[in-house]
Coordinates of C-alpha atoms in Angstrom, one line a residue:
X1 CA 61.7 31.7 -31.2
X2 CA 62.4 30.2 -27.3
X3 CA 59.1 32.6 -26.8
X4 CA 56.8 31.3 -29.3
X5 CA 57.9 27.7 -28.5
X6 CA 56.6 28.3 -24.7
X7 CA 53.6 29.9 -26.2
X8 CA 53.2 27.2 -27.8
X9 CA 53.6 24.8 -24.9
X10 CA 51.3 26.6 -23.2
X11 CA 48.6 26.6 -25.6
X12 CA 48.9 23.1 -26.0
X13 CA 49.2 22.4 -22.7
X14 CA 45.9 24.6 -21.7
X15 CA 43.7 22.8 -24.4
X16 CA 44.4 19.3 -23.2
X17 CA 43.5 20.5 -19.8
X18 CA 39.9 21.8 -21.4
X19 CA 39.4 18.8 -23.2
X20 CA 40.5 17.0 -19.8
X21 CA 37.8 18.7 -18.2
X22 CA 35.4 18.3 -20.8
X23 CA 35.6 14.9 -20.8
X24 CA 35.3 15.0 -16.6
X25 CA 32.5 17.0 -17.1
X26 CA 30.7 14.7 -19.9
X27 CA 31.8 11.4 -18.0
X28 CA 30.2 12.9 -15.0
X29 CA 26.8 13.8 -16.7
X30 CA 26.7 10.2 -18.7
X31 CA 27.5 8.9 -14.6
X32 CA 24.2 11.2 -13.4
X33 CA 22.3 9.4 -16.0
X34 CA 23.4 6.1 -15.0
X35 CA 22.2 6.5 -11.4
X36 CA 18.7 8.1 -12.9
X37 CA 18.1 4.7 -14.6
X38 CA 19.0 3.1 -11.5
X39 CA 16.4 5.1 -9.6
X40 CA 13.6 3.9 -12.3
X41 CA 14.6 0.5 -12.3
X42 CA 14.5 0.0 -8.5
X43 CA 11.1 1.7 -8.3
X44 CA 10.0 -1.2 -9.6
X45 CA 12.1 -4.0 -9.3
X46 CA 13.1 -3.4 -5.5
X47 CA 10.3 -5.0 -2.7
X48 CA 9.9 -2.2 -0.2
X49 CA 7.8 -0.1 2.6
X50 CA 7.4 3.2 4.0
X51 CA 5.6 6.1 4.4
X52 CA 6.0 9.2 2.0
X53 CA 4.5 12.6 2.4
X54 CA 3.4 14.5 -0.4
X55 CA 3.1 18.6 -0.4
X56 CA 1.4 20.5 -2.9
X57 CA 0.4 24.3 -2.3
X58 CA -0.6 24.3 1.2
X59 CA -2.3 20.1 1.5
X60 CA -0.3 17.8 2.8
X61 CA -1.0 13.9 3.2
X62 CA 0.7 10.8 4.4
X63 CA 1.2 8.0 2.4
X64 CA 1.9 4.2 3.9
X65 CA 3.2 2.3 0.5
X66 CA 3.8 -1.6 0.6
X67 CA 5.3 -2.6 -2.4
X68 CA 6.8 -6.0 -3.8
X69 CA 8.2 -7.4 -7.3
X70 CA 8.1 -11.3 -7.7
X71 CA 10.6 -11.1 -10.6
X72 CA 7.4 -11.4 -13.0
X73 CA 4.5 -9.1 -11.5
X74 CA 4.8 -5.7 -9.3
X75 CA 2.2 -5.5 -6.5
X76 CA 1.7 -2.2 -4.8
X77 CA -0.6 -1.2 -2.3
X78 CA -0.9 2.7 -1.3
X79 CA -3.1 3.8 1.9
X80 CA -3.8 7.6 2.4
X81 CA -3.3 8.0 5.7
X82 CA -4.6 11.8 6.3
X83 CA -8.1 12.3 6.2
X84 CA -10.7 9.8 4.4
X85 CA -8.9 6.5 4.0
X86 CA -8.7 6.2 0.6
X87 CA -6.4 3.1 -1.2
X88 CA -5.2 2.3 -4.4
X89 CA -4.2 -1.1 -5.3
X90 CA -2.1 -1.7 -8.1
X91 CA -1.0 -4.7 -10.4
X92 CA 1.8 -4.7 -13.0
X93 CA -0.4 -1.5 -14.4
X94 CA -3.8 -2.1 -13.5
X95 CA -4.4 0.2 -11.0
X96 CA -8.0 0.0 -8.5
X97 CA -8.8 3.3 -6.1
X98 CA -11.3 2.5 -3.3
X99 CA -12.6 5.9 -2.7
X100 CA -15.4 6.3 0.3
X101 CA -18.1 8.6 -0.4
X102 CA -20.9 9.1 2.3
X103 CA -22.0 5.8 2.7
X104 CA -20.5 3.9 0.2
X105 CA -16.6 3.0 -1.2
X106 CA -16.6 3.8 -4.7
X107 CA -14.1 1.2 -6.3
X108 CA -12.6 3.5 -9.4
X109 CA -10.4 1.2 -12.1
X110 CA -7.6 3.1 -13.6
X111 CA -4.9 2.8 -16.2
X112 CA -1.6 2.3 -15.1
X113 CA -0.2 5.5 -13.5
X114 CA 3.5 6.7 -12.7
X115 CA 3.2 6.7 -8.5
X116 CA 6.0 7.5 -6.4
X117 CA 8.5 6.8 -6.3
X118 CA 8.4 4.8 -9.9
X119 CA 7.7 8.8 -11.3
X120 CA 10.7 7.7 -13.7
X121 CA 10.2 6.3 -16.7
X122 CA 12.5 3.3 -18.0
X123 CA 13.4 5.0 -21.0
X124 CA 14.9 8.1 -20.3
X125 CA 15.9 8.9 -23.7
X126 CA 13.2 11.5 -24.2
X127 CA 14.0 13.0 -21.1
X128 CA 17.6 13.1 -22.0
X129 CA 16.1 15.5 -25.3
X130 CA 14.2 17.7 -23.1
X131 CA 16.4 18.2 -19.9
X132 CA 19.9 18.6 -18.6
X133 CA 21.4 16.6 -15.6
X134 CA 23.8 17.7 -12.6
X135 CA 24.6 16.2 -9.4
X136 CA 25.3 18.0 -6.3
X137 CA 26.4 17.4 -2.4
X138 CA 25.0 14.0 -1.0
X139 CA 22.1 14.9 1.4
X140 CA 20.8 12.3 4.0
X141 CA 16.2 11.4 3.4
X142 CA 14.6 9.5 5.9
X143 CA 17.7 7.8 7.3
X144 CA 19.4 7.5 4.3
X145 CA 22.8 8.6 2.3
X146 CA 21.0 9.9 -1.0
X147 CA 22.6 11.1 -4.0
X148 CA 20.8 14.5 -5.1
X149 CA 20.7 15.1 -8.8
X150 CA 19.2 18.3 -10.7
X151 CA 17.3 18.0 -13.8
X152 CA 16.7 21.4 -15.9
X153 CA 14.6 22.1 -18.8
X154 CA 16.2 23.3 -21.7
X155 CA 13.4 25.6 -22.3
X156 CA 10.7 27.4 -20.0
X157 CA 8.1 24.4 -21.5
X158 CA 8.3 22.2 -18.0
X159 CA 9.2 22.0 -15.1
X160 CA 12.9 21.6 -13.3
X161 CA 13.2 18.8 -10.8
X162 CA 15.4 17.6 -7.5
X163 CA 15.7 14.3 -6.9
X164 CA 17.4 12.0 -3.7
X165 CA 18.2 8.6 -4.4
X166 CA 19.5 6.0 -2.0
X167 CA 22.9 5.5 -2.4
X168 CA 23.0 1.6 -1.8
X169 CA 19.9 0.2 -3.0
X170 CA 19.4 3.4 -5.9
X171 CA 15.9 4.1 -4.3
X172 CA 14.3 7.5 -5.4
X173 CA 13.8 8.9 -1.8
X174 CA 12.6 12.4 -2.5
X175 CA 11.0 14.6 -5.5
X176 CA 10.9 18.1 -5.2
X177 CA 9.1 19.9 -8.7
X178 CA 10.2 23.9 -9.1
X179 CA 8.9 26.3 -11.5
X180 CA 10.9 28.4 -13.4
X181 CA 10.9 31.1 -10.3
X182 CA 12.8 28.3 -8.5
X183 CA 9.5 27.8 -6.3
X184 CA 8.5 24.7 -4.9
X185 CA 5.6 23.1 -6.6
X186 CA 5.6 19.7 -5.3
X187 CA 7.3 17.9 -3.1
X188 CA 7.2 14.1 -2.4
X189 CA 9.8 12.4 -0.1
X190 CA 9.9 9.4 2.3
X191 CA 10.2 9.6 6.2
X192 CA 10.8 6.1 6.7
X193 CA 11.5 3.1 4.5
X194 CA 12.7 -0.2 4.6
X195 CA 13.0 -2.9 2.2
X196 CA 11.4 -6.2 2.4
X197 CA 12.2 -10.0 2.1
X198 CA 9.2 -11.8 2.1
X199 CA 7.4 -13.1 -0.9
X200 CA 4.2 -13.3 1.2
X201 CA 1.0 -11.3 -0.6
X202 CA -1.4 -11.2 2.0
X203 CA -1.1 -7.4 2.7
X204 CA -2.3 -6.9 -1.1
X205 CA -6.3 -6.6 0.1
X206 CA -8.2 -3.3 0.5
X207 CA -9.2 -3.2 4.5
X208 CA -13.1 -4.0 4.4
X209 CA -15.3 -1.8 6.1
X210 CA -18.7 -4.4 6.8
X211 CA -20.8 -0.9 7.6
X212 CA -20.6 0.6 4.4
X213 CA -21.6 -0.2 0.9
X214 CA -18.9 -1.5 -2.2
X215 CA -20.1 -0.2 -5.5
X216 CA -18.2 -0.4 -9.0
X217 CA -17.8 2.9 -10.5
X218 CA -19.4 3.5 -13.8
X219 CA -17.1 3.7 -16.5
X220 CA -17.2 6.2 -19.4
X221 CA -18.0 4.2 -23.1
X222 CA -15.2 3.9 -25.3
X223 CA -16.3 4.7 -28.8
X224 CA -14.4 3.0 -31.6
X225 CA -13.2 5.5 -33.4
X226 CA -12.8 3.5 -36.4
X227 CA -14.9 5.0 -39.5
X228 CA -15.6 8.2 -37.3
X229 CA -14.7 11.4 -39.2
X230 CA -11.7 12.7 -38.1
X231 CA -12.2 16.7 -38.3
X232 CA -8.8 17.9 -36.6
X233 CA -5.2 17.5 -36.8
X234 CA -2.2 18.2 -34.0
X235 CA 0.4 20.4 -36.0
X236 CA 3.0 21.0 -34.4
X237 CA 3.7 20.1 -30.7
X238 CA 6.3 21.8 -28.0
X239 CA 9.5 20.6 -28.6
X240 CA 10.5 17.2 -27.0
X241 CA 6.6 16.3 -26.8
X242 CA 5.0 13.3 -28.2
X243 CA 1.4 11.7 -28.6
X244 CA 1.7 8.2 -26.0
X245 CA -2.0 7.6 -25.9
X246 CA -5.4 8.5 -27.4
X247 CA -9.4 7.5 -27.0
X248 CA -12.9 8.5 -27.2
X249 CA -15.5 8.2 -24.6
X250 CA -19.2 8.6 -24.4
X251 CA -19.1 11.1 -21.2
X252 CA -22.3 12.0 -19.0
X253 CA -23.7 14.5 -19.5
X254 CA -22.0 15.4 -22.8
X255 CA -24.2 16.1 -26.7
X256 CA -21.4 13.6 -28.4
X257 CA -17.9 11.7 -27.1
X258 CA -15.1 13.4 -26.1
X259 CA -11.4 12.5 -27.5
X260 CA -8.6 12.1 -24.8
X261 CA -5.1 12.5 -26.2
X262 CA -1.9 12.3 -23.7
X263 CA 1.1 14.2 -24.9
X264 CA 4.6 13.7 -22.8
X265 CA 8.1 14.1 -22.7
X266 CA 8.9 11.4 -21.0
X267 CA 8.5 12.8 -17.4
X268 CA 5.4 15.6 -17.4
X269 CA 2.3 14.6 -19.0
X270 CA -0.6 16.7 -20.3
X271 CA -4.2 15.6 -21.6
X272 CA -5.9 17.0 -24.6
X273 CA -9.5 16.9 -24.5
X274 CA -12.0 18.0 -27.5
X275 CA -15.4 17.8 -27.9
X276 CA -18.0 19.3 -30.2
X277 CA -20.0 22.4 -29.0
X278 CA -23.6 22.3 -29.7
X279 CA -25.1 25.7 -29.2
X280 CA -28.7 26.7 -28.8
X281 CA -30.6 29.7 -28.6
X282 CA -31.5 29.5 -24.9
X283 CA -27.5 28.7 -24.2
X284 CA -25.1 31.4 -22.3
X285 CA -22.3 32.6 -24.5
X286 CA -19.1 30.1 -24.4
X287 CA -16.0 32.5 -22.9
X288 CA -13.8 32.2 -25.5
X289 CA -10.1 31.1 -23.6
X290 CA -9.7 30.4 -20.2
X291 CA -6.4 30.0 -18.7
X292 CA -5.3 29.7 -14.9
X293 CA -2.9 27.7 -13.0
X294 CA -3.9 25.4 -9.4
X295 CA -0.7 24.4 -8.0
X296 CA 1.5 22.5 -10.1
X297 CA -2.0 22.2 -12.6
X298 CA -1.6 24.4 -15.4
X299 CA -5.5 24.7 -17.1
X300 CA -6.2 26.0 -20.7
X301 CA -9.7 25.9 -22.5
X302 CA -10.8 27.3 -26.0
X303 CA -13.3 27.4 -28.5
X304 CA -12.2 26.6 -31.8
X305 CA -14.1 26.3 -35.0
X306 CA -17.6 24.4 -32.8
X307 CA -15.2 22.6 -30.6
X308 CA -14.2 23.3 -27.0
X309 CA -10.4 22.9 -26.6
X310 CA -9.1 21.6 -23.2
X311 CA -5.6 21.1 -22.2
X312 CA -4.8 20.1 -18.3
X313 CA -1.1 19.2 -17.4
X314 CA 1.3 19.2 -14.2
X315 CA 3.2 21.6 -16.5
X316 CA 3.8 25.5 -17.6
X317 CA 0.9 27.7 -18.6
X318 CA 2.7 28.3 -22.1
X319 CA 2.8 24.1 -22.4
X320 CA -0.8 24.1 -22.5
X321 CA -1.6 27.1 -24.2
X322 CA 0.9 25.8 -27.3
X323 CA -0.1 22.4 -27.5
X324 CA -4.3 23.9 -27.7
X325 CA -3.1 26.1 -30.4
X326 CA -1.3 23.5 -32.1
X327 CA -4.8 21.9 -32.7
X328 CA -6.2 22.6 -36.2
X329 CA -9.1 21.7 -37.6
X330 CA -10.0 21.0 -41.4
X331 CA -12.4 23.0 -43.0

């Protein structure tokens, strides 16, 4: 009896140290969150400059970023510094690219895109469906004590993900993508940043180059699809994917429009594009699937009952290839 009283003790005694732990464990994961949503809250709501690099495959480029929040508006204005100046201007979404090409700076509007280090999005519930979340030892980035947290996909349909963040101020200060070899595919990370006090805009210009040409870049149509024959359906997407946007557009060069649908999971994106083949006699043979991978660009195009099939994402080859099989068209 004395025996199976110690057992006893002992069992008991064991399981409240698991469920101890467990709740360590769980309290330090909902913690990991907690400084992520920092991180994409101070992307935006934090006035700062610096200079990140970005590496992807073997190019390399600078990047000076000056960026400010009036408590209303975010103003951001990001200079390449390697090679052709290029700069991209953004306002609370609205994002403008002066781009030179030969003579001329081709100014290129844009929908608002997720720029480092505001790569975060302010929900992270999706994310929190489609990843799990670890912190390890506390690394110093560009000057800076920086938390470093791990975020892994649940399944081989995206990519894993390192992240530094500033201690003090909750700053995202590095980005490192991996595939599911644990080779880098990207790798973002400031060399020198600073935050700033002044309310002053007058950095938030383009610099003006009087010797060359400013020119408006044509932009594609949208066609309303209203009262357009819908011919095609998405079935069923990757787990923890979701449709976030969709048009059509009159392209050049192109027999009809072409429909752009963005699919996400809250942190990788990937663009559906599908467009009517017209075929005639004097025309080359369509190849049938195409699949290859650039970098961090996973590529996946298909014919499929008249219509060419294109899916392009920062994302695994079998992301792509699933979400252009998931498209199915009514006969």
């Amino acid at each position: 009896m004395k025996h199976f009283v110690l057992a006893r003790g002992f069992a008991s005694a064991t399981l409240i140290a698991i469920l101890l732990l467990s709740l360590h464990v769980q309290a330090s994961e909902e913690d990991s969150w907690q400084v992520l949503q920092k991180a994409a809250v101070a992307a935006r709501a934090l006035s700062y400059k610096g200079i990140f690099v970005c590496q992807s495959g073997k190019q390399t480029k600078s990047v000076e970023i000056t960026h400010m929040y009036d408590g209303k508006n975010e103003f951001a204005r990001n200079v390449i510094l390697d090679g052709s100046p290029r700069e991209v201007l953004s306002q609370s979404g609205n994002v403008v690219i002066y781009n030179p090409r030969n003579e001329k700076i081709i100014i290129e509007k844009r929908r608002g895109q997720n720029m480092f280090p505001a790569v975060l999005p302010m929900n992270l519930d999706s994310v929190k469906d489609s990843y799990l979340l670890h912190s390890e030892n506390d690394e110093r980035v560009a000057g800076r004590q920086a938390q470093v947290l791990v975020l892994e996909p649940k399944d081989g349909l995206r990519y894993s993900y390192r992240f530094w963040i500033d201690t003090e101020f909750g700053l995202l200060l590095k980005s490192v993508m991996f595939n599911n070899r644990n080779e880098v595919m990207e790798s973002i990370g400031f060399n020198q940043v600073s935050l700033m006090s002044t309310v002053a805009l007058d950095w938030f210009k383009p610099k003006i180059d009087h010797n060359k040409n400013y020119v408006m870049e044509t932009e594609q149509e949208v066609v309303a699809a209203d009262g357009l024959p819908v011919d095609w359906e998405v079935k069923v997407l990757p787990a923890g994917y979701h449709k976030v946007d969709q048009v059509m557009r009159k392209v050049s060069g192109r027999s009809g429009p072409v429909t752009h649908v963005v699919f996400s999971d809250g942190l990788a994106s990937v663009s559906l594009f599908i467009e009517h083949v017209v075929k005639t006699a004097k025309d080359k043979p369509i190849v049938k699937n195409i699949l290859t991978t650039t970098g961090h660009t996973s590529f996946y195009s298909s014919v499929n009952n008249g219509h060419l099939v294109t899916v392009v994402g920062d994302v695994p080859e079998a992301t792509v290839v699933q979400i252009a099989n998931a498209v199915v068209f009514k006969k």
